[in-house]
mmCIF file of C-alpha atoms in Angstrom:
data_model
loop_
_atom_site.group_PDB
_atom_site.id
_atom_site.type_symbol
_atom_site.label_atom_id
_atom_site.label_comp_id
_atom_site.label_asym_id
_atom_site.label_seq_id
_atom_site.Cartn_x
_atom_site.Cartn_y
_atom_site.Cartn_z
ATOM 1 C CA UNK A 1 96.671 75.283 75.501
ATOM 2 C CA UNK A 2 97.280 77.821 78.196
ATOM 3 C CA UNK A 3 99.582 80.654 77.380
ATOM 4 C CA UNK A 4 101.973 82.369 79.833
ATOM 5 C CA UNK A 5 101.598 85.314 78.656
ATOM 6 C CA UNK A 6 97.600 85.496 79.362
ATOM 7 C CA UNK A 7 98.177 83.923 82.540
ATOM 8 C CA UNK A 8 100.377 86.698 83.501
ATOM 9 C CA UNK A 9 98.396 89.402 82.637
ATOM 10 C CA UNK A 10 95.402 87.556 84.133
ATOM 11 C CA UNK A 11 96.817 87.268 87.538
ATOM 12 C CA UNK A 12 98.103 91.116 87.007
ATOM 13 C CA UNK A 13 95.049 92.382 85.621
ATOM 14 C CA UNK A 14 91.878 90.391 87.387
ATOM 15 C CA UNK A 15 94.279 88.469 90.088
ATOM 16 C CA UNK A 16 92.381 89.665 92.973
ATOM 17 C CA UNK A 17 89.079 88.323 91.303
ATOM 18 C CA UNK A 18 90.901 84.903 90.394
ATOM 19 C CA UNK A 19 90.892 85.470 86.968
ATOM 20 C CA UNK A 20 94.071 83.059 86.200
ATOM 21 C CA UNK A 21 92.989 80.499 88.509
ATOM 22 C CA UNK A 22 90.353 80.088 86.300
ATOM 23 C CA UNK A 23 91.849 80.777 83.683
ATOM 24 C CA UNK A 24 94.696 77.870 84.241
ATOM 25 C CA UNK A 25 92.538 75.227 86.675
ATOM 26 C CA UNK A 26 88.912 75.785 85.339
ATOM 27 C CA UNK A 27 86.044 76.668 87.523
ATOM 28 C CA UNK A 28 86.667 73.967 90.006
ATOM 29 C CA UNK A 29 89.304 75.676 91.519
ATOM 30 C CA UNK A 30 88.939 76.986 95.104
ATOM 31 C CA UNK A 31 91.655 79.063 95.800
ATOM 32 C CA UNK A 32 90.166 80.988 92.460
ATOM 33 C CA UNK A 33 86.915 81.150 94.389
ATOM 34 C CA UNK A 34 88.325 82.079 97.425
ATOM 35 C CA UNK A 35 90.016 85.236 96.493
ATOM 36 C CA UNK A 36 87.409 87.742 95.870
ATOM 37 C CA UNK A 37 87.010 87.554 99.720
ATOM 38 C CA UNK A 38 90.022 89.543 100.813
ATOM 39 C CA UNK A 39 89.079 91.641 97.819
ATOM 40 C CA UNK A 40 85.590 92.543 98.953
ATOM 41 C CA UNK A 41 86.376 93.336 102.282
ATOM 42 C CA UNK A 42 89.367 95.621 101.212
ATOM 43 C CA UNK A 43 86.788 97.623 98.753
ATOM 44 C CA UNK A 44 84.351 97.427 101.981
ATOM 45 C CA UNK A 45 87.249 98.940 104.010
ATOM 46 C CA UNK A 46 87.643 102.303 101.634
ATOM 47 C CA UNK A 47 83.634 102.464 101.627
ATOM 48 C CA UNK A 48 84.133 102.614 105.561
ATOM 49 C CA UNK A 49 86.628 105.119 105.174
ATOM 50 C CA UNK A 50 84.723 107.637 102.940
ATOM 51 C CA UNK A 51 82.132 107.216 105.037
ATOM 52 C CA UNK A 52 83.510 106.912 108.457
ATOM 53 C CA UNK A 53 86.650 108.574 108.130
ATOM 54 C CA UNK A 54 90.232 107.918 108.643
ATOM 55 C CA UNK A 55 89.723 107.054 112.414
ATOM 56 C CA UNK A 56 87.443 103.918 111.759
ATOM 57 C CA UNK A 57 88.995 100.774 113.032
ATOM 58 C CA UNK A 58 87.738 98.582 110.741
ATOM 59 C CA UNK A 59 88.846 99.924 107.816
ATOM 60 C CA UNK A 60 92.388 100.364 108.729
ATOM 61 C CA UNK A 61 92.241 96.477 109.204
ATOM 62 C CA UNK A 62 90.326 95.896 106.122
ATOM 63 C CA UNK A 63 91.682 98.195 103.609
ATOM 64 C CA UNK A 64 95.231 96.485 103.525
ATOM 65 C CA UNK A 65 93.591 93.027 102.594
ATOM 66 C CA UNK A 66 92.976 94.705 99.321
ATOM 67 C CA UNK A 67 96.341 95.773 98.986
ATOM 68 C CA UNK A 68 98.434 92.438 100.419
ATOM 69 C CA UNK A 69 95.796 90.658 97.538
ATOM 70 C CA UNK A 70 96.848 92.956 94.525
ATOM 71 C CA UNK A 71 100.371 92.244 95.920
ATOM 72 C CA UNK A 72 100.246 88.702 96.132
ATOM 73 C CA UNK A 73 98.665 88.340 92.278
ATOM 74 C CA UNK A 74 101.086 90.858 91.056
ATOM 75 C CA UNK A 75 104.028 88.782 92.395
ATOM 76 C CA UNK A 76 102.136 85.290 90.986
ATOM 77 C CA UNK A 77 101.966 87.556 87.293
ATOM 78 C CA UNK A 78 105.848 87.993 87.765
ATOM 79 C CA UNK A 79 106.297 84.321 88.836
ATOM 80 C CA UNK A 80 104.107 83.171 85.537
ATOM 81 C CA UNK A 81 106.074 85.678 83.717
ATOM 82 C CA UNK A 82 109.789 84.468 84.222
ATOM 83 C CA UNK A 83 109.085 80.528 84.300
ATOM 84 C CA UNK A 84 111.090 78.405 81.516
ATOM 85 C CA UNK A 85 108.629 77.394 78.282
ATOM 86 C CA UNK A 86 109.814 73.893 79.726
ATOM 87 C CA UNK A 87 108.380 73.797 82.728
ATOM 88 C CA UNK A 88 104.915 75.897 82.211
ATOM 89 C CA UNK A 89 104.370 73.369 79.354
ATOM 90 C CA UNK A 90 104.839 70.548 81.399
ATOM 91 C CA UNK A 91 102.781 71.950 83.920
ATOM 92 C CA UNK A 92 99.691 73.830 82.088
ATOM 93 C CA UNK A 93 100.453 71.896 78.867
ATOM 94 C CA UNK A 94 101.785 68.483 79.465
ATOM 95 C CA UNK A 95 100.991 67.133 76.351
ATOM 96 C CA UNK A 96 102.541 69.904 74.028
ATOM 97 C CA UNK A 97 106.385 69.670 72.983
ATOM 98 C CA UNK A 98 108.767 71.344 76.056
ATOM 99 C CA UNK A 99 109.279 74.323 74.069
ATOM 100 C CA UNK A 100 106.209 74.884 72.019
ATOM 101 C CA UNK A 101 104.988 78.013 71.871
ATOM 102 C CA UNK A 102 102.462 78.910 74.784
ATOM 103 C CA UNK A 103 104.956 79.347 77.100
ATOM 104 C CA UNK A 104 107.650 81.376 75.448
ATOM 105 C CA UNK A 105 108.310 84.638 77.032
ATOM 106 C CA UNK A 106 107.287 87.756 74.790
ATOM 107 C CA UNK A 107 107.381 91.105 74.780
ATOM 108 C CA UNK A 108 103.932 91.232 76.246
ATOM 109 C CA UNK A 109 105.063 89.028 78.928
ATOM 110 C CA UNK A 110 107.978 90.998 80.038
ATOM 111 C CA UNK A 111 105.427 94.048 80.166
ATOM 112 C CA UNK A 112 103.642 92.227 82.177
ATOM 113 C CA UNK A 113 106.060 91.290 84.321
ATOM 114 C CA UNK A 114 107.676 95.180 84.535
ATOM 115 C CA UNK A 115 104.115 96.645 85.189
ATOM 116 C CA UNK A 116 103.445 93.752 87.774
ATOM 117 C CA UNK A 117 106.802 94.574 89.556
ATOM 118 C CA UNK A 118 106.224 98.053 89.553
ATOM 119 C CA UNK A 119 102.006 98.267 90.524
ATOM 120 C CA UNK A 120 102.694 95.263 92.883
ATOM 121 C CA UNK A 121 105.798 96.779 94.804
ATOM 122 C CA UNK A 122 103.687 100.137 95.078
ATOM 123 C CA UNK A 123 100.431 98.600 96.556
ATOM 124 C CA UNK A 124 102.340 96.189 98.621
ATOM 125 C CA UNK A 125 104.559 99.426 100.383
ATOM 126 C CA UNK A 126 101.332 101.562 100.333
ATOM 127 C CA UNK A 127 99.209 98.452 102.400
ATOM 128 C CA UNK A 128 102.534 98.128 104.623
ATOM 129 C CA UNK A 129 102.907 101.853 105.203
ATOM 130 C CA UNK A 130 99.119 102.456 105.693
ATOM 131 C CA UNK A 131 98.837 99.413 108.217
ATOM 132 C CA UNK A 132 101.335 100.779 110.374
ATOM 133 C CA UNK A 133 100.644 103.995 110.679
ATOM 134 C CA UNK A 134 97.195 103.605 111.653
ATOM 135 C CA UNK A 135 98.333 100.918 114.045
ATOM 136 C CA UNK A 136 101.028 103.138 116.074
ATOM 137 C CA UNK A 137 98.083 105.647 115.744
ATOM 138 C CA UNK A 138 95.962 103.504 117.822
ATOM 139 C CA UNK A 139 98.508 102.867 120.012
ATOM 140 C CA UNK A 140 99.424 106.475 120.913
ATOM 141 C CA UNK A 141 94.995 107.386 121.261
ATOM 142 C CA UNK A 142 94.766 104.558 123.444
ATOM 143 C CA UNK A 143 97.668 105.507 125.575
ATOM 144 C CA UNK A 144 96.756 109.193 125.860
ATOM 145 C CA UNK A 145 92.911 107.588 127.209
ATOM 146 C CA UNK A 146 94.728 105.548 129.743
ATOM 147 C CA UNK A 147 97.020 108.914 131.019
ATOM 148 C CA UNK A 148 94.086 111.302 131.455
#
C-alpha cells in the first residue's frame, strides 16, 4: 500500500531524481525517468558557473532548470500532502477501505508539506530572480556592443 506521507517526502526529498514516481507507478514510469534530465543539466549549469563564471550563457539558461524542477516536486510533495485519505486510496490504493490508513495526513505529512512550501517557494523565487537578472544583463551587454 502506498502511503502519503512517503510519497510526500519522496517527491520533497528525491523529487528531482523521480523518487515518488517510482515510488507510486513502479519503474515503468516515464515521467519518473524523465526527470533527472532537467536535473543534470541544472547541476551542469553551476559546474559551468564555477568554472566559467557568472557571465557564461549557458549556465544562466541551465542553472534555473534545476531550480523550476525542485519547485515543481516541492509543489507535487504539497499536493500529495493535502489530498483527502479518500481519494489517494482510491487512487494509489484502490482496493483498501476509503479511509484506511495510508493516506491519513500526519504530523510527518504536514512537515512535509511546511518544509516543501517553504524550500519550494525559496528555490522557485531564487530560479525566477536569477533568470531575470542575467537575462536583462544580456540585454544591456548586447546593447552597449551595438552603441560603440
Amino acid at each position: 500500500m502506498k502511503n502519503k506521507t512517503v510519497a510526500a517526502w519522496l517527491a520533497f526529498l528525491g523529487g528531482p531524481l523521480g523518487l515518488h514516481r517510482f515510488y507510486l507507478y513502479g519503474l515503468g514510469d516515464w515521467i519518473g525517468w524523465l526527470l533527472p534530465i532537467p536535473t543534470a543539466l541544472g547541476v551542469y549549469g553551476i559546474q559551468r558557473v564555477q568554472q566559467w563564471g557568472q557571465d557564461d550563457q549557458l549556465s544562466w539558461m541551465l542553472i534555473p532548470l534545476l531550480g523550476f524542477t525542485i519547485a515543481g516536486c516541492a509543489l507535487r510533495a504539497i499536493l500529495y500532502g493535502l489530498m483527502t485519505p479518500e481519494r489517494w486510496n482510491a487512487r494509489f490504493n484502490p482496493a483498501a477501505a476509503p479511509d484506511a490508513a495510508p493516506g491519513r495526513t500526519h504530523w510527518y505529512t504536514v512537515f512535509a508539506i511546511a518544509t516543501s512550501l517553504l524550500v519550494g517557494t525559496a528555490v522557485l523565487m531564487a530560479s525566477i530572480a536569477f533568470s531575470f537578472q542575467r537575462y536583462f544583463e544580456y540585454q544591456i551587454e548586447e546593447a552597449r556592443k551595438i552603441s560603440q
